[in-house]
């Protein structure tokens, strides 16, 4: 998602709007996912996952879903566009991958508008392919591969909920 398409919402003073992290290995990706999963503000949040092919967006989502208690095989939604999940506590989670999303009619026909307007956690890979349709992400997570295992990660909060998430993530 291009930054210039994001409405910048004022966040409370003293709460950072961006953070840069480094994941030294998938264990760090997992630790970050667990820290995010522990935050009550994650419920009903929309998190945009940016980064090139193979950056680690789906891998991060898998760690997050596991941390939220999802068991069994976690399919990547590349062909279905969205994979729904339900956490043991009843939390609805929608994992979108807009990589192949091209047909604007699908937005309404497949019920995506309703999902984004409703409760639950929404996670979206390739959000730029649905720019202008989704609401602004509460938190954008941009993942860049440095080496095979290390990732540079930029977090950007666009809403008070996103700032809350950012503030609670363990350093
Ligand atoms: N620290 C790390 N965090 C996340 N993934 C990592 C890390 N280190 C290595 N990897 C590996 O990088 C690959 C990331 O692939 P993944 O499918 O998650 O990328 P993606 O961003 O979803 O790509 P796509 O745009 O094709 O959907 C996986 O093979 C994963 O094991
Ligand atoms: Mg992916």
Short mmCIF file of C-alpha atoms and ligand atoms in Angstrom, two decimals:
data_model
loop_
_atom_site.label_atom_id
_atom_site.label_comp_id
_atom_site.label_asym_id
_atom_site.label_seq_id
_atom_site.Cartn_x
_atom_site.Cartn_y
_atom_site.Cartn_z
CA UNK A 1 0.00 0.00 0.00
CA UNK A 2 1.52 3.29 -1.02
CA UNK A 3 1.98 5.61 1.96
CA UNK A 4 0.45 8.51 0.05
CA UNK A 5 -2.86 6.61 -0.08
CA UNK A 6 -3.04 6.28 3.67
CA UNK A 7 -4.97 8.94 5.55
CA UNK A 8 -2.71 9.90 8.41
CA UNK A 9 -4.69 9.96 11.62
CA UNK A 10 -3.43 11.93 14.59
CA UNK A 11 -2.33 9.61 17.35
CA UNK A 12 -2.20 10.44 21.05
CA UNK A 13 0.89 12.37 22.09
CA UNK A 14 3.74 10.32 23.43
CA UNK A 15 2.72 7.17 21.58
CA UNK A 16 5.04 6.34 18.69
CA UNK A 17 3.51 6.00 15.25
CA UNK A 18 6.31 3.97 13.69
CA UNK A 19 8.78 1.38 14.89
CA UNK A 20 11.54 -0.49 13.14
CA UNK A 21 12.36 -4.01 14.26
CA UNK A 22 14.78 -6.66 13.17
CA UNK A 23 13.86 -10.33 13.12
CA UNK A 24 17.11 -12.33 13.33
CA UNK A 25 15.34 -15.59 12.59
CA UNK A 26 11.86 -17.10 12.44
CA UNK A 27 12.04 -17.43 16.23
CA UNK A 28 11.92 -13.61 16.40
CA UNK A 29 9.01 -13.57 13.94
CA UNK A 30 7.24 -15.97 16.29
CA UNK A 31 8.06 -13.89 19.38
CA UNK A 32 6.65 -10.79 17.67
CA UNK A 33 3.51 -12.71 16.66
CA UNK A 34 3.01 -13.88 20.26
CA UNK A 35 3.45 -10.38 21.59
CA UNK A 36 0.85 -9.06 19.12
CA UNK A 37 -1.52 -11.93 19.92
CA UNK A 38 -1.44 -10.96 23.61
CA UNK A 39 -2.78 -7.48 22.86
CA UNK A 40 -6.56 -7.00 23.35
CA UNK A 41 -6.48 -4.28 20.64
CA UNK A 42 -5.83 -7.01 18.07
CA UNK A 43 -9.51 -7.98 18.14
CA UNK A 44 -11.30 -6.22 15.28
CA UNK A 45 -8.00 -4.79 13.97
CA UNK A 46 -7.05 -4.59 10.31
CA UNK A 47 -3.39 -5.35 9.74
CA UNK A 48 -1.82 -4.79 6.31
CA UNK A 49 1.19 -6.96 5.47
CA UNK A 50 3.52 -5.43 2.93
CA UNK A 51 6.67 -6.82 1.36
CA UNK A 52 7.97 -8.59 -1.72
CA UNK A 53 7.29 -12.20 -2.72
CA UNK A 54 8.87 -14.43 -0.11
CA UNK A 55 9.36 -11.61 2.41
CA UNK A 56 7.60 -13.61 5.13
CA UNK A 57 4.01 -12.28 5.23
CA UNK A 58 2.32 -15.70 5.23
CA UNK A 59 4.95 -17.08 7.60
CA UNK A 60 4.20 -14.28 10.06
CA UNK A 61 0.43 -14.91 9.73
CA UNK A 62 0.96 -18.61 10.47
CA UNK A 63 2.87 -17.75 13.67
CA UNK A 64 0.16 -15.27 14.65
CA UNK A 65 -2.66 -17.77 14.02
CA UNK A 66 -0.82 -20.40 16.07
CA UNK A 67 -0.33 -17.86 18.87
CA UNK A 68 -4.09 -17.20 18.76
CA UNK A 69 -4.75 -20.92 19.18
CA UNK A 70 -5.51 -22.00 15.61
CA UNK A 71 -4.58 -25.65 15.16
CA UNK A 72 -4.14 -27.91 12.14
CA UNK A 73 -2.99 -27.01 8.67
CA UNK A 74 -3.05 -23.30 7.88
CA UNK A 75 -3.66 -22.85 4.18
CA UNK A 76 -2.33 -19.86 2.27
CA UNK A 77 -5.26 -17.95 0.73
CA UNK A 78 -3.53 -17.10 -2.56
CA UNK A 79 -6.18 -18.80 -4.72
CA UNK A 80 -9.21 -18.33 -2.49
CA UNK A 81 -8.27 -14.65 -1.71
CA UNK A 82 -9.53 -15.15 1.85
CA UNK A 83 -9.17 -17.96 4.38
CA UNK A 84 -11.42 -17.60 7.42
CA UNK A 85 -10.39 -19.00 10.81
CA UNK A 86 -11.96 -19.06 14.25
CA UNK A 87 -9.86 -18.96 17.40
CA UNK A 88 -10.88 -21.13 20.37
CA UNK A 89 -12.19 -18.04 22.17
CA UNK A 90 -14.51 -17.34 19.23
CA UNK A 91 -12.44 -14.61 17.60
CA UNK A 92 -13.10 -14.54 13.84
CA UNK A 93 -9.93 -14.09 11.76
CA UNK A 94 -9.85 -13.36 8.05
CA UNK A 95 -6.57 -13.93 6.23
CA UNK A 96 -6.63 -12.18 2.85
CA UNK A 97 -4.11 -12.43 0.05
CA UNK A 98 -4.94 -9.89 -2.66
CA UNK A 99 -2.03 -10.93 -4.90
CA UNK A 100 -4.44 -12.22 -7.57
CA UNK A 101 -7.30 -9.91 -6.75
CA UNK A 102 -8.32 -8.14 -9.94
CA UNK A 103 -12.11 -8.22 -10.30
CA UNK A 104 -13.69 -5.28 -8.46
CA UNK A 105 -17.12 -7.00 -8.59
CA UNK A 106 -15.69 -9.67 -6.32
CA UNK A 107 -15.35 -7.08 -3.57
CA UNK A 108 -19.10 -6.95 -3.02
CA UNK A 109 -20.06 -10.34 -4.48
CA UNK A 110 -17.68 -12.31 -2.25
CA UNK A 111 -18.71 -10.31 0.81
CA UNK A 112 -15.33 -8.63 1.40
CA UNK A 113 -16.98 -5.29 2.09
CA UNK A 114 -19.07 -6.92 4.81
CA UNK A 115 -16.03 -8.60 6.35
CA UNK A 116 -14.11 -5.33 6.62
CA UNK A 117 -17.18 -3.59 8.07
CA UNK A 118 -17.77 -6.34 10.62
CA UNK A 119 -16.04 -7.64 13.74
CA UNK A 120 -12.95 -9.81 13.81
CA UNK A 121 -9.28 -9.62 12.94
CA UNK A 122 -8.45 -8.91 9.30
CA UNK A 123 -4.97 -9.65 7.96
CA UNK A 124 -4.13 -8.77 4.36
CA UNK A 125 -1.18 -9.62 2.14
CA UNK A 126 -0.75 -7.44 -0.98
CA UNK A 127 -3.19 -4.80 0.39
CA UNK A 128 -2.17 -2.40 -2.38
CA UNK A 129 -4.17 -4.56 -4.83
CA UNK A 130 -7.32 -3.63 -2.93
CA UNK A 131 -6.33 -0.02 -2.21
CA UNK A 132 -9.34 2.29 -2.08
CA UNK A 133 -11.63 -0.59 -1.11
CA UNK A 134 -10.30 -1.55 2.31
CA UNK A 135 -10.45 0.93 5.16
CA UNK A 136 -7.05 2.28 6.26
CA UNK A 137 -5.05 -0.39 8.08
CA UNK A 138 -4.80 0.08 11.83
CA UNK A 139 -1.26 -1.21 11.58
CA UNK A 140 0.89 -1.75 8.49
CA UNK A 141 3.73 -4.23 8.85
CA UNK A 142 6.34 -3.98 6.11
CA UNK A 143 8.73 -6.93 5.96
CA UNK A 144 11.99 -6.78 4.02
CA UNK A 145 14.31 -9.76 3.62
CA UNK A 146 17.90 -8.92 4.54
CA UNK A 147 19.46 -12.40 4.42
CA UNK A 148 17.86 -15.86 4.25
CA UNK A 149 16.68 -15.64 7.85
CA UNK A 150 16.83 -11.97 8.86
CA UNK A 151 14.10 -9.45 8.20
CA UNK A 152 13.89 -5.71 8.62
CA UNK A 153 10.37 -4.82 9.76
CA UNK A 154 8.73 -1.40 9.72
CA UNK A 155 5.56 -0.90 11.73
CA UNK A 156 3.29 2.02 10.92
CA UNK A 157 0.21 2.86 12.99
CA UNK A 158 -2.55 4.74 11.17
CA UNK A 159 -5.27 4.76 13.81
CA UNK A 160 -5.51 4.99 17.62
CA UNK A 161 -6.03 1.21 17.67
CA UNK A 162 -2.83 0.81 15.66
CA UNK A 163 -0.94 3.08 18.08
CA UNK A 164 -2.25 1.00 20.95
CA UNK A 165 -0.96 -2.17 19.28
CA UNK A 166 2.39 -0.52 18.59
CA UNK A 167 2.73 0.65 22.17
CA UNK A 168 2.08 -2.81 23.61
CA UNK A 169 4.43 -4.77 21.41
CA UNK A 170 7.34 -5.96 23.50
CA UNK A 171 10.57 -4.22 22.50
N1 LIG B 1 12.61 -14.35 10.07
C1 LIG B 1 11.78 -14.85 9.14
N2 LIG B 1 10.48 -14.45 9.13
C2 LIG B 1 9.63 -14.92 8.18
N3 LIG B 1 9.96 -15.81 7.22
C3 LIG B 1 11.24 -16.25 7.20
C4 LIG B 1 12.19 -15.79 8.15
N4 LIG B 1 13.36 -16.39 7.90
C5 LIG B 1 13.17 -17.18 6.85
N5 LIG B 1 11.90 -17.12 6.41
C6 LIG B 1 11.38 -17.88 5.28
O1 LIG B 1 11.03 -16.99 4.22
C7 LIG B 1 9.94 -17.53 3.48
C8 LIG B 1 8.82 -16.55 3.47
O2 LIG B 1 7.79 -17.05 2.64
P1 LIG B 1 6.29 -16.53 2.76
O3 LIG B 1 5.45 -17.46 1.97
O4 LIG B 1 5.95 -16.32 4.19
O5 LIG B 1 6.40 -15.11 2.02
P2 LIG B 1 5.25 -14.11 1.60
O6 LIG B 1 5.72 -12.76 1.99
O7 LIG B 1 3.94 -14.56 2.13
O8 LIG B 1 5.27 -14.21 0.02
P3 LIG B 1 4.08 -14.05 -1.06
O9 LIG B 1 4.07 -12.60 -1.46
O10 LIG B 1 4.51 -14.94 -2.18
O11 LIG B 1 2.79 -14.48 -0.43
C9 LIG B 1 9.56 -18.84 4.17
O12 LIG B 1 10.20 -19.90 3.49
C10 LIG B 1 10.13 -18.68 5.57
O13 LIG B 1 10.45 -19.91 6.18
MG1 LIG B 2 2.13 -15.06 1.22
#
